CSV table of C-alpha atoms and ligand atoms in Angstrom, one decimal:
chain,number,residue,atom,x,y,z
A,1,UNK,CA,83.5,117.2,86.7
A,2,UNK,CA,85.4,118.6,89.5
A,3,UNK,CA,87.8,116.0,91.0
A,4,UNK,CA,88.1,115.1,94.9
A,5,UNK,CA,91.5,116.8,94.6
A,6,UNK,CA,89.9,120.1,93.2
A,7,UNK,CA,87.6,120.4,95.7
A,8,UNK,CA,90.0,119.9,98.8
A,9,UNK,CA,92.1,122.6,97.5
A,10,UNK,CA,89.0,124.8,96.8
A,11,UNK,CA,88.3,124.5,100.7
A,12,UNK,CA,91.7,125.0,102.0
A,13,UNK,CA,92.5,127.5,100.2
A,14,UNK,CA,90.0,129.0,102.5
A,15,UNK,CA,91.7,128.2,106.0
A,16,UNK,CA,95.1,127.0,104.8
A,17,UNK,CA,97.2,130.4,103.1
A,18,UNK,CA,97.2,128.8,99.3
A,19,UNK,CA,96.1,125.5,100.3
A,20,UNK,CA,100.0,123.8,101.4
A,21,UNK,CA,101.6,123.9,104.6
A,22,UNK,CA,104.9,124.6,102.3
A,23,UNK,CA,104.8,126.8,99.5
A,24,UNK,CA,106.3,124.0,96.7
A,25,UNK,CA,103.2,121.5,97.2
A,26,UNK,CA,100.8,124.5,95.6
A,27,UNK,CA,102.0,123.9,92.0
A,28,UNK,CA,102.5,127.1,91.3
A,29,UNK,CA,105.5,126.3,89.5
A,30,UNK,CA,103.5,124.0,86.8
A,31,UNK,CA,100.4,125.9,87.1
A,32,UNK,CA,97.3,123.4,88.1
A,33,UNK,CA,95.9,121.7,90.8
A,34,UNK,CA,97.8,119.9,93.6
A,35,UNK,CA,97.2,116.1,93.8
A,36,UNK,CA,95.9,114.7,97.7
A,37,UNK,CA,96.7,111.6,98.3
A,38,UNK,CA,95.3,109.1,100.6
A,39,UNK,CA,98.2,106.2,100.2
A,40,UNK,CA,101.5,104.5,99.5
A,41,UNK,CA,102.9,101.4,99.9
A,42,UNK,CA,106.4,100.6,97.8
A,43,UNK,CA,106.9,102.8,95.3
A,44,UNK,CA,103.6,103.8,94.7
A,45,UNK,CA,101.0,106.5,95.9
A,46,UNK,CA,97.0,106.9,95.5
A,47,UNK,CA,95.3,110.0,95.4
A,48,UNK,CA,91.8,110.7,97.2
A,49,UNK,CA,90.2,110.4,93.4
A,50,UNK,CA,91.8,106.5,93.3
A,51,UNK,CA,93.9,107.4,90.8
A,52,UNK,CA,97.5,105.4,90.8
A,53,UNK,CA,101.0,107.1,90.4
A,54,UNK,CA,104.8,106.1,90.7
A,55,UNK,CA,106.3,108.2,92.8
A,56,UNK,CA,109.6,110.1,92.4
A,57,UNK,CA,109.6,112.6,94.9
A,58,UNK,CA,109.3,110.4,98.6
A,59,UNK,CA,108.5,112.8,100.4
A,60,UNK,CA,110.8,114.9,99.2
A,61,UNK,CA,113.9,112.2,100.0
A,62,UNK,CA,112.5,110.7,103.1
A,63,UNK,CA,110.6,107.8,101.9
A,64,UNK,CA,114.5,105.7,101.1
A,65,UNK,CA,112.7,102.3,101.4
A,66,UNK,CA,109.4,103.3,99.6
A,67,UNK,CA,106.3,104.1,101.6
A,68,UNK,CA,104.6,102.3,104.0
A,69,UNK,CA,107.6,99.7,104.4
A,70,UNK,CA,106.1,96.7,106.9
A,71,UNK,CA,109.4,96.6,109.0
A,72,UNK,CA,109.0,100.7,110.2
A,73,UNK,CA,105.8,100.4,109.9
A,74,UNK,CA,106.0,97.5,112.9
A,75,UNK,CA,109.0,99.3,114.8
A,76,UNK,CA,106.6,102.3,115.0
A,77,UNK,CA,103.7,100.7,116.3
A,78,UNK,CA,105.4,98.6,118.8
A,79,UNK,CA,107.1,102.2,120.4
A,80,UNK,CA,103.9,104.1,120.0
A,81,UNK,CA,102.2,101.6,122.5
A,82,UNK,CA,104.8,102.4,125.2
A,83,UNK,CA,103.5,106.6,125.0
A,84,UNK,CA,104.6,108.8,121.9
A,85,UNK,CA,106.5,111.2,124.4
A,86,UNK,CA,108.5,112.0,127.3
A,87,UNK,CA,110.7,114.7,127.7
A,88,UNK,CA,113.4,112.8,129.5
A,89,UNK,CA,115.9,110.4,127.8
A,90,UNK,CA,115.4,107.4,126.2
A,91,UNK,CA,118.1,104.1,125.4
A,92,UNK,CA,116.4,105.1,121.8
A,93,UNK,CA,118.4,108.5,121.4
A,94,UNK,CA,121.5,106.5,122.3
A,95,UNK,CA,120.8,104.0,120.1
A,96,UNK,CA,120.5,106.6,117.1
A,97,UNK,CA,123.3,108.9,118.3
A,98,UNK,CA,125.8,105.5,118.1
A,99,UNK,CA,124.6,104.7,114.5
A,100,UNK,CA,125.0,108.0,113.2
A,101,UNK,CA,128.7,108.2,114.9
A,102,UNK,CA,129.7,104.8,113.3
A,103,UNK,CA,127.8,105.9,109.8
A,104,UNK,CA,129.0,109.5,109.8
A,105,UNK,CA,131.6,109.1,112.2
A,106,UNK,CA,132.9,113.2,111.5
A,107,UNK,CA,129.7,113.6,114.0
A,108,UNK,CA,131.7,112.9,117.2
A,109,UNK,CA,128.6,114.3,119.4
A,110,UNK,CA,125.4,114.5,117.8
A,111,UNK,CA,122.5,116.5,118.9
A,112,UNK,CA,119.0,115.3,117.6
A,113,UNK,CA,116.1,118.1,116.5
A,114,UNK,CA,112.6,118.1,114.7
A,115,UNK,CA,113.4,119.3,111.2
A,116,UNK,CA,116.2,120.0,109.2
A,117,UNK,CA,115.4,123.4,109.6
A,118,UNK,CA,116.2,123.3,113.3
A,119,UNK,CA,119.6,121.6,112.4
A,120,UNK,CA,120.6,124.1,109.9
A,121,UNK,CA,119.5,126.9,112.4
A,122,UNK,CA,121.1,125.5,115.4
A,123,UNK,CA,124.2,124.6,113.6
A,124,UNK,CA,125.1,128.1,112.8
A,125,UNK,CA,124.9,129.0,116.3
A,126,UNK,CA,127.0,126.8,117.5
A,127,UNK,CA,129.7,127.5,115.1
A,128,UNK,CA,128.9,130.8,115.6
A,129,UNK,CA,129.4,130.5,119.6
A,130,UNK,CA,132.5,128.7,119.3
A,131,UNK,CA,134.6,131.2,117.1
A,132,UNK,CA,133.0,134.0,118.1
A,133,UNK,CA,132.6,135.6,115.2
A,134,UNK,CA,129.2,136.6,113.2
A,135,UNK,CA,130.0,136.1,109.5
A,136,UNK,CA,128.1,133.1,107.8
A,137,UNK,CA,128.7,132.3,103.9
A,138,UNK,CA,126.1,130.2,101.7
A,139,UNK,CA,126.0,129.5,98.2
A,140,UNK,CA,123.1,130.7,95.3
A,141,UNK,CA,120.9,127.7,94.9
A,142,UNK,CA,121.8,126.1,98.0
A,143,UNK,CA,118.3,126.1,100.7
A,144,UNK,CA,118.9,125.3,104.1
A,145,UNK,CA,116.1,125.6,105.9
A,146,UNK,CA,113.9,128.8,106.4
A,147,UNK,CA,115.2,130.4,109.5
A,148,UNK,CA,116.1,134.2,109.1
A,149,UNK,CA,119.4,134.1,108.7
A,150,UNK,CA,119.2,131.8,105.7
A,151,UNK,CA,117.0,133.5,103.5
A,152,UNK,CA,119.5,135.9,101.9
A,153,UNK,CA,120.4,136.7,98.5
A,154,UNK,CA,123.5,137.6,97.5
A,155,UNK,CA,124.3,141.5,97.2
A,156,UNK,CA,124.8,144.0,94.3
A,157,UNK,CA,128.4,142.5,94.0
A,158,UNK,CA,130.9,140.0,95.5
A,159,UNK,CA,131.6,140.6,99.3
A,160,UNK,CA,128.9,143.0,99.8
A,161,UNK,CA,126.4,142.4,102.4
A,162,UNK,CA,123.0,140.2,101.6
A,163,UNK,CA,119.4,141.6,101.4
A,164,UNK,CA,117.1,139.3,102.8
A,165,UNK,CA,115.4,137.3,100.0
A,166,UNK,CA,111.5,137.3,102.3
A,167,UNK,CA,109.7,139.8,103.7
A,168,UNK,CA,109.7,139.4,107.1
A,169,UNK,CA,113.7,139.1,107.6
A,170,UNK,CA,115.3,142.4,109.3
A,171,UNK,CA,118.1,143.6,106.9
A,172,UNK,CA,120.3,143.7,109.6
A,173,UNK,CA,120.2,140.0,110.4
A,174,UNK,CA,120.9,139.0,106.6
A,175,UNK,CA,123.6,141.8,106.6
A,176,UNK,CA,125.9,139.3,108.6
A,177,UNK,CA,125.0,136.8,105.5
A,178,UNK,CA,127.2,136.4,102.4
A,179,UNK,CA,126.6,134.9,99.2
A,180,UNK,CA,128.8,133.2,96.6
A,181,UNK,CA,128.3,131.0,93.7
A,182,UNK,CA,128.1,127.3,94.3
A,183,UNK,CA,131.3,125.8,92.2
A,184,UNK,CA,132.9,129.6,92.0
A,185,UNK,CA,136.2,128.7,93.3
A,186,UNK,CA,138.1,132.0,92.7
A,187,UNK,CA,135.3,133.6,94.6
A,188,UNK,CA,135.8,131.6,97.7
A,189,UNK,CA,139.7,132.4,97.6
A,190,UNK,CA,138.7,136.1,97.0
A,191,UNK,CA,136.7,135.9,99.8
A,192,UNK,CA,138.6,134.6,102.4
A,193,UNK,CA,141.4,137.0,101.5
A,194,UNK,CA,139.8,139.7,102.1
A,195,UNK,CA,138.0,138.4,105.5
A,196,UNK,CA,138.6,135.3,106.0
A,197,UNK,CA,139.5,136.0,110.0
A,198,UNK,CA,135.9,137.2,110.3
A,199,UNK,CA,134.0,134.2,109.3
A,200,UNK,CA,132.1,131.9,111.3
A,201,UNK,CA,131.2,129.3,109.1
A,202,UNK,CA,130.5,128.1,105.8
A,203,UNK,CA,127.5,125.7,105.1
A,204,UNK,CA,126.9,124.1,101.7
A,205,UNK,CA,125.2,121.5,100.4
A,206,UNK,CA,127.8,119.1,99.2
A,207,UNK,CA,125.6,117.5,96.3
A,208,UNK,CA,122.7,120.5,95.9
A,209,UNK,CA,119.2,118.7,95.5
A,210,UNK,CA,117.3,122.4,96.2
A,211,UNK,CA,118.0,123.8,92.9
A,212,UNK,CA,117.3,120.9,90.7
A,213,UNK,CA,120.2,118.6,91.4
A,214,UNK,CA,124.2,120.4,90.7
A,215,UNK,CA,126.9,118.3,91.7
A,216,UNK,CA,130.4,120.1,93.5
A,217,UNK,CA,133.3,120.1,91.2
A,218,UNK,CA,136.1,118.2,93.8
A,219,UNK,CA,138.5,121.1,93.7
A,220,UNK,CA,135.7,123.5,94.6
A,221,UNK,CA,134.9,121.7,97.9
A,222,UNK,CA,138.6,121.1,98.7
A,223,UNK,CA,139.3,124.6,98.1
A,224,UNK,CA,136.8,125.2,100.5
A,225,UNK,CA,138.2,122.6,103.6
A,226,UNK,CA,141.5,123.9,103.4
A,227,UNK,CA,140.2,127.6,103.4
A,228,UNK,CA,137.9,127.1,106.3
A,229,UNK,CA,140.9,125.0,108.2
A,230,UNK,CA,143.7,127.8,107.1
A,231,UNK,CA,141.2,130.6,108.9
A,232,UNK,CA,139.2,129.1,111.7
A,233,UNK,CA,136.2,129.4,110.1
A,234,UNK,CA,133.6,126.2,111.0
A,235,UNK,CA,132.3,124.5,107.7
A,236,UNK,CA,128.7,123.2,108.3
A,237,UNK,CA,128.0,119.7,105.4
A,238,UNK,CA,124.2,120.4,104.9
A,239,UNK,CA,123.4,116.9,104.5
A,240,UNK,CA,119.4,117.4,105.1
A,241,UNK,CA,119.1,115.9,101.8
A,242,UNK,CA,122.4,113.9,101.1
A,243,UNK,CA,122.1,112.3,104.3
A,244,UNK,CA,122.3,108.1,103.7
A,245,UNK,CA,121.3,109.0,100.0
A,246,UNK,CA,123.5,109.6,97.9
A,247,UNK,CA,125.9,107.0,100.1
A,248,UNK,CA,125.4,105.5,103.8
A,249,UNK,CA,128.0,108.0,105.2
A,250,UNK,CA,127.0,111.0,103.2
A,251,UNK,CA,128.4,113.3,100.6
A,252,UNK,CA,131.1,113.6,103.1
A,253,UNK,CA,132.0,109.6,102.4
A,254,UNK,CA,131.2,109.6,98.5
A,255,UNK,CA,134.0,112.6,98.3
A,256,UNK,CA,136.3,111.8,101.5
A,257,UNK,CA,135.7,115.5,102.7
A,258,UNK,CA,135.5,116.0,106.9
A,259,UNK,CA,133.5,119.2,107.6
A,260,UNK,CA,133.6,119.9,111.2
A,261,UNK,CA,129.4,120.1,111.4
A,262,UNK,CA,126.8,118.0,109.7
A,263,UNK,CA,123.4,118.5,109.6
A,264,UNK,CA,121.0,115.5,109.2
A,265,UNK,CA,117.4,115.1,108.1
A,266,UNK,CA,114.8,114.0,105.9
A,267,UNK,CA,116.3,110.0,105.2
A,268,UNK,CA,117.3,110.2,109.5
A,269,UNK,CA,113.2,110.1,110.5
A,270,UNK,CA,112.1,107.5,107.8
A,271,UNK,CA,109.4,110.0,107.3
A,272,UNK,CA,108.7,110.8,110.7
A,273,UNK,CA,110.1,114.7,111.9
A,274,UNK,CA,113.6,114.3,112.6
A,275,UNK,CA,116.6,116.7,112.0
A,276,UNK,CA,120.0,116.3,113.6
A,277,UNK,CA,123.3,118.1,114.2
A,278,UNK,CA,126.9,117.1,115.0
A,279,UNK,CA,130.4,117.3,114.2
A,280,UNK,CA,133.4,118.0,116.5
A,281,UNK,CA,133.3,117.5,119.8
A,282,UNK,CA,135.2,120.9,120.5
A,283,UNK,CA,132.6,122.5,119.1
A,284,UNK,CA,129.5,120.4,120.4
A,285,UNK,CA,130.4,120.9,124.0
A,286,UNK,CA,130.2,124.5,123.6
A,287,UNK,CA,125.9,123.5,124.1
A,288,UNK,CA,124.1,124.2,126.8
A,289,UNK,CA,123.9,122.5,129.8
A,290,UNK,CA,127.7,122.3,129.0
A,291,UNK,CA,128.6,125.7,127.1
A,292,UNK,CA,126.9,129.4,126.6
A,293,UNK,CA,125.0,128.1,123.4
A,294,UNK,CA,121.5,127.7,124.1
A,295,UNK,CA,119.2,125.3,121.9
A,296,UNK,CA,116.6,122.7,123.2
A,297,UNK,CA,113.7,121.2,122.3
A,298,UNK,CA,110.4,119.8,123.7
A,299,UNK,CA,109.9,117.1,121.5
A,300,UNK,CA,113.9,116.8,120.3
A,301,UNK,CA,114.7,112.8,120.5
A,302,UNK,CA,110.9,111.7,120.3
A,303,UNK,CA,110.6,107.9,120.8
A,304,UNK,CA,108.3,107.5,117.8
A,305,UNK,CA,110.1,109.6,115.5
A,306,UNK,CA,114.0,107.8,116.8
A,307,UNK,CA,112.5,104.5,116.0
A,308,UNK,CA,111.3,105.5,112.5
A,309,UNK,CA,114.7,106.7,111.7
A,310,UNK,CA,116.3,103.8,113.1
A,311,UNK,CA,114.1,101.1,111.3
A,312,UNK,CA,114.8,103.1,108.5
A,313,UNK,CA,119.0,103.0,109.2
A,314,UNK,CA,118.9,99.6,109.8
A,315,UNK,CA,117.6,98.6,106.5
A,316,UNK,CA,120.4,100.7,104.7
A,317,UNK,CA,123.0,99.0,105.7
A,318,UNK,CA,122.0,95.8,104.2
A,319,UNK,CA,124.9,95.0,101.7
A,320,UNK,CA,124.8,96.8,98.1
A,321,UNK,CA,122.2,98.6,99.1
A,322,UNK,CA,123.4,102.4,97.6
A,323,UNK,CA,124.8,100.5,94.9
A,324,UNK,CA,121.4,99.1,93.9
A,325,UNK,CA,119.8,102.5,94.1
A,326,UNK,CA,122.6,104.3,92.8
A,327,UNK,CA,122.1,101.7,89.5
A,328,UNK,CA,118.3,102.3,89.5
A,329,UNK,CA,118.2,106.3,89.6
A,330,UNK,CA,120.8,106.1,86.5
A,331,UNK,CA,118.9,103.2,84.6
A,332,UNK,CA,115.8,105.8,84.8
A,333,UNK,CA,118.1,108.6,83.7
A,334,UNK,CA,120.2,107.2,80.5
A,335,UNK,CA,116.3,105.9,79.8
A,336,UNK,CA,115.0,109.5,80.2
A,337,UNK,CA,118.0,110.9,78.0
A,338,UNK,CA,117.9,108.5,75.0
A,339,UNK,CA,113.8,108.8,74.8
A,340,UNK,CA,114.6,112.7,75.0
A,341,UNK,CA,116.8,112.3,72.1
A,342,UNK,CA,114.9,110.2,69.9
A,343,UNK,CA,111.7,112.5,69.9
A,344,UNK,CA,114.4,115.5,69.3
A,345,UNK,CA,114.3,117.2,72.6
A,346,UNK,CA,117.0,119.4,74.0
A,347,UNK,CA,117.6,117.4,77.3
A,348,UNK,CA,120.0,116.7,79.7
A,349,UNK,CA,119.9,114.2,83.2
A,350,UNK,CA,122.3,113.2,86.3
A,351,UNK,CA,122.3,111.1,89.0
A,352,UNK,CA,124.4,111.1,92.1
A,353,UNK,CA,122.9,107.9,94.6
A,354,UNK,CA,119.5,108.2,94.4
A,355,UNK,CA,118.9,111.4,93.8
A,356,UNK,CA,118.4,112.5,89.6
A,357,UNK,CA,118.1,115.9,88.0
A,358,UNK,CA,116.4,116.5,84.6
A,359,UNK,CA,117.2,119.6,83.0
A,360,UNK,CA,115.7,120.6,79.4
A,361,UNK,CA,119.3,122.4,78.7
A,362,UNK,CA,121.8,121.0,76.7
A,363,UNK,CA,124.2,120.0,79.9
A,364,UNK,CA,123.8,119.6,82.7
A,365,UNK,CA,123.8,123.0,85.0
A,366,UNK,CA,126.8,123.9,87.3
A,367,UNK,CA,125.5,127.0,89.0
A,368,UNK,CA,122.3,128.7,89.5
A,369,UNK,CA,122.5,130.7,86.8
A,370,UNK,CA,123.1,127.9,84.5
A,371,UNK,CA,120.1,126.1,86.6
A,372,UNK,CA,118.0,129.1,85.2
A,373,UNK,CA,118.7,128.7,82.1
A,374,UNK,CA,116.9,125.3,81.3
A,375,UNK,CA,113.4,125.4,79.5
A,376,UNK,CA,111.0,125.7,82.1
A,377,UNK,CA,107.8,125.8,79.8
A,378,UNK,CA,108.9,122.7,78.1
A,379,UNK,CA,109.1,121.5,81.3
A,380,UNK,CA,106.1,122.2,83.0
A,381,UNK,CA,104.5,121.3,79.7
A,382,UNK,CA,106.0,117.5,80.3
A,383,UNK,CA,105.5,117.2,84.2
A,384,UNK,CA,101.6,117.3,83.3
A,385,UNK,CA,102.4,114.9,80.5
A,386,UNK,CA,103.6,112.8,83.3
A,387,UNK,CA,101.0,113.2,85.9
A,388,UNK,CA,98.1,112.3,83.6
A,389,UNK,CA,100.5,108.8,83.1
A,390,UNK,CA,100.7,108.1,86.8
A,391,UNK,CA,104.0,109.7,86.9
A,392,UNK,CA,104.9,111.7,89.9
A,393,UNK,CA,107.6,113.9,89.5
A,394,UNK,CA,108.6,117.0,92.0
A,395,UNK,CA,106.6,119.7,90.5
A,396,UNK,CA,109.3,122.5,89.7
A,397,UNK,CA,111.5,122.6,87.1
A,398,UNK,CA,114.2,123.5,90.0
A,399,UNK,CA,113.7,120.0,92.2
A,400,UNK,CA,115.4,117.1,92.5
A,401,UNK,CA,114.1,114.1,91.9
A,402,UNK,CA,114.5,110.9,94.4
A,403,UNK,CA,114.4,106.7,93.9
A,404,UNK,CA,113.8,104.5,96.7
A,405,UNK,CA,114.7,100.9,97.1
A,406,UNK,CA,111.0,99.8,96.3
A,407,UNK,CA,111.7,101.0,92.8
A,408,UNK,CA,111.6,97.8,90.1
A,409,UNK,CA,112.3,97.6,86.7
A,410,UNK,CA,109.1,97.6,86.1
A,411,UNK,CA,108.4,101.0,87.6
A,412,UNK,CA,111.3,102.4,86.0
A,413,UNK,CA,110.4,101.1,82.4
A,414,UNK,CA,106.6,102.2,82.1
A,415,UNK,CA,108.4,105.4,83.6
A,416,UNK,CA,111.1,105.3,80.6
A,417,UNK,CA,107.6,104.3,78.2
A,418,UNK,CA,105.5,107.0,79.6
A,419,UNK,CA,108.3,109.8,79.2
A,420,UNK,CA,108.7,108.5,75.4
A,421,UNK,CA,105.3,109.8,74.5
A,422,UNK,CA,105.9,113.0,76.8
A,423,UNK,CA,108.9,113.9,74.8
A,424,UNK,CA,107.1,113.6,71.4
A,425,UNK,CA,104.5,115.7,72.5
A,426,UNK,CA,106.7,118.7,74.0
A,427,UNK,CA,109.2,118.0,71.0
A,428,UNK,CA,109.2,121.2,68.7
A,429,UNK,CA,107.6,120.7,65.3
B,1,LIG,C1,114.9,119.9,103.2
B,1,LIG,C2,116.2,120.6,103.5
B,1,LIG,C3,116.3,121.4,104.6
B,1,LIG,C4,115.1,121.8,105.5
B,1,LIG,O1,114.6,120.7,106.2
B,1,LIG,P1,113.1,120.8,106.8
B,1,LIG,O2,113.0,119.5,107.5
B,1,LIG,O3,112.2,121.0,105.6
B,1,LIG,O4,113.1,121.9,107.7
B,1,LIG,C5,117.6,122.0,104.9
B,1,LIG,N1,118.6,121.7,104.1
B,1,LIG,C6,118.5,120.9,103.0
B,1,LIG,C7,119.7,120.7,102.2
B,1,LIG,C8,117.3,120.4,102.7
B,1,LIG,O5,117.2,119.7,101.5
């Protein structure tokens, strides 16, 4: 018998290209069919067949609180009734834009977007505005967003120029692109020896949750402040993901690091589409109406979405709050690792805040490269284990996993239970 699930990706598949409006919800990764779901409340989802599941991904990081929380929930339906848009300002974006500065309070002016996307996008040409120069450096692993000049791969060899990694991107705007290796610290000096004075900016995500989850070795992202300080070059914190996750003031807090740009998203809309960029005011001001660097946005600062992400902000700062989820995500991991180990599973998990990566490698993963490395049929082999259990992990060996504060014990222990059995089954005989 066809499930409910199966059929709705039969049929959009025929007016949707493969079924997803992004590519990583078509489980092509895992192979299989992509679960629709219907609801969530807490920490738990239901899909359109009825069927119950815990859910680690939330939305990909959004869902901090768990879904359906009764407080945003409220805050959302109250705003609504007042219209869902203006295009003017609102006391709302003030509100937000103070928060943020006392939260993150390296984002001196803060300009508020749709997705992180946008932020990533409009980030780089601001810093590229303000220094006047074209050069832009990114790590392997690290996704920001799918504007053009982000999709790049790194060239034949160190300091060569990037080839665009889609179709669709003109060489010649992934030529002012350069790639390096996330945690590569000699590169980075190499680098900036040779052309430092040319670069615009740097943008890295200071905890990567995009290729599983690889954490920054601290004299790697120091090496990289004082090198972007030393030449003028503007160093972008994508914290799309890290954002109020992995600590209430970021990455940036968690490792006392000040970039001079942040990007925000994901945790910032509660769910709802909102991005955000900010950092020094030098370099804010150089924004239209004010400065020659033009971004904008029709529904930038919508009421609805503001009061999401404020609901949302509110309830972080109660106190312990990223020490309780920080606890949680590692209870689930050191439970993941033993149960690996007793069924005789090469196996490896981390946790920064609430964010967790599961490897099957024997450490945990430092670069891409190493990333690639890990056991992806084993794997994708255990993530079905888990789905048929009513466990939802992200669906690619090369995501991140996230815990929200609705997680209990009791989620986290039929997850530890559930995983037991998985391991014995993908153990090798
Ligand atoms: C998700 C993500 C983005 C892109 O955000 P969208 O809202 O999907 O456009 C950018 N950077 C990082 C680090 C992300 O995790």
């Amino acid at each position: 018998m066809t499930s409910k699930s199966q059929q709705l990706f039969e049929k959009s598949q025929q007016l949707i290209p493969g079924g997803v409006n992004s590519p990583v919800r078509a489980f092509r990764s895992v192979g299989g069919t992509p679960v629709f779901f219907k609801k969530g409340l807490g920490s738990r989802l239901w899909d359109v067949d009825g069927k119950e599941y815990i859910d680690y991904i939330n939305s990909w990081g959004p869902m901090i609180l768990g879904h359906a929380h009764p407080d945003v929930i409220k805050a959302v339906q109250e705003v609504a009734a007042n219209s869902l848009s203006f295009g003017a300002p609102t006391g709302l974006e003030l509100e937000i834009a103070e928060l943020i500065n006392k939260l993150v309070p390296s984002m001196e002016q803060v300009r508020l977007v749709s997705s992180g996307t946008e932020a990533t996008m409009s980030a780089i040409r601001v810093a590229r505005g303000f220094t006047g120069r074209n050069k832009l450096v990114k790590f392997e692993g690290c996704y920001h967003g799918h504007s053009d000049a982000l999709l790049v791969k790194a060239g034949s060899g160190l300091l060569t120029f990037g080839e665009p990694s889609s179709a669709g991107v003109p060489a010649e705007v992934a030529a002012h692109t350069l790639t390096l290796e996330y945690n590569n610290t000699q590169q980075l000096k190499d680098l900036f020896e040779a052309s430092g004075d040319e670069i615009a900016c740097v943008i890295i995500e200071p905890v990567v949750g995009n290729m599983n989850l690889v954490v920054p070795h601290m004299e790697f992202l120091q090496t990289l402040r004082d090198l972007c300080t030393r030449h003028g070059a503007v160093l972008i914190f994508d914290e799309v993901m890290t954002g109020f996750r992995v600590h209430l003031g970021g990455a940036q807090a968690l490792y006392n690091i000040r970039p001079d740009i942040t990007t925000l998203g994901k945790v910032i809309g509660g769910g709802l589409p909102v991005g955000a960029f900010g950092g020094r005011k030098d370099i804010m001001q150089c924004l239209a109406p004010l400065g020659a660097v033009y971004q904008a946005g029709t529904l930038s600062g919508n009421p609805v979405a503001v009061t999401a992400g404020l609901a949302t902000l509110k309830l972080l700062q109660t106190p312990d709050f990223h020490a309780k989820l920080a606890a949680q995500t590692k209870k689930l991991v050191d439970g993941l690792v033993s149960a690996a180990r007793e069924a005789g599973v090469v196996f490896s998990a981390q946790s920064v805040g609430g964010m967790f990566g599961l490897y099957f490698s024997e450490k945990c993963p430092t670069s891409f490269a190493e990333v690639m490395q890990a056991n992806k049929e084993q794997f994708n082999q255990f993530f079905h284990l888990m789905l048929d259990a009513g466990i939802y992990l992200a669906p690619s060996a090369f995501e991140a996993g996230f815990v929200s504060a609705a997680h209990t014990d009791a989620d986290i222990a039929f997850t530890i239970n559930a995983a037991k059995a998985a391991f014995k089954a993908v153990a090798p005989k």
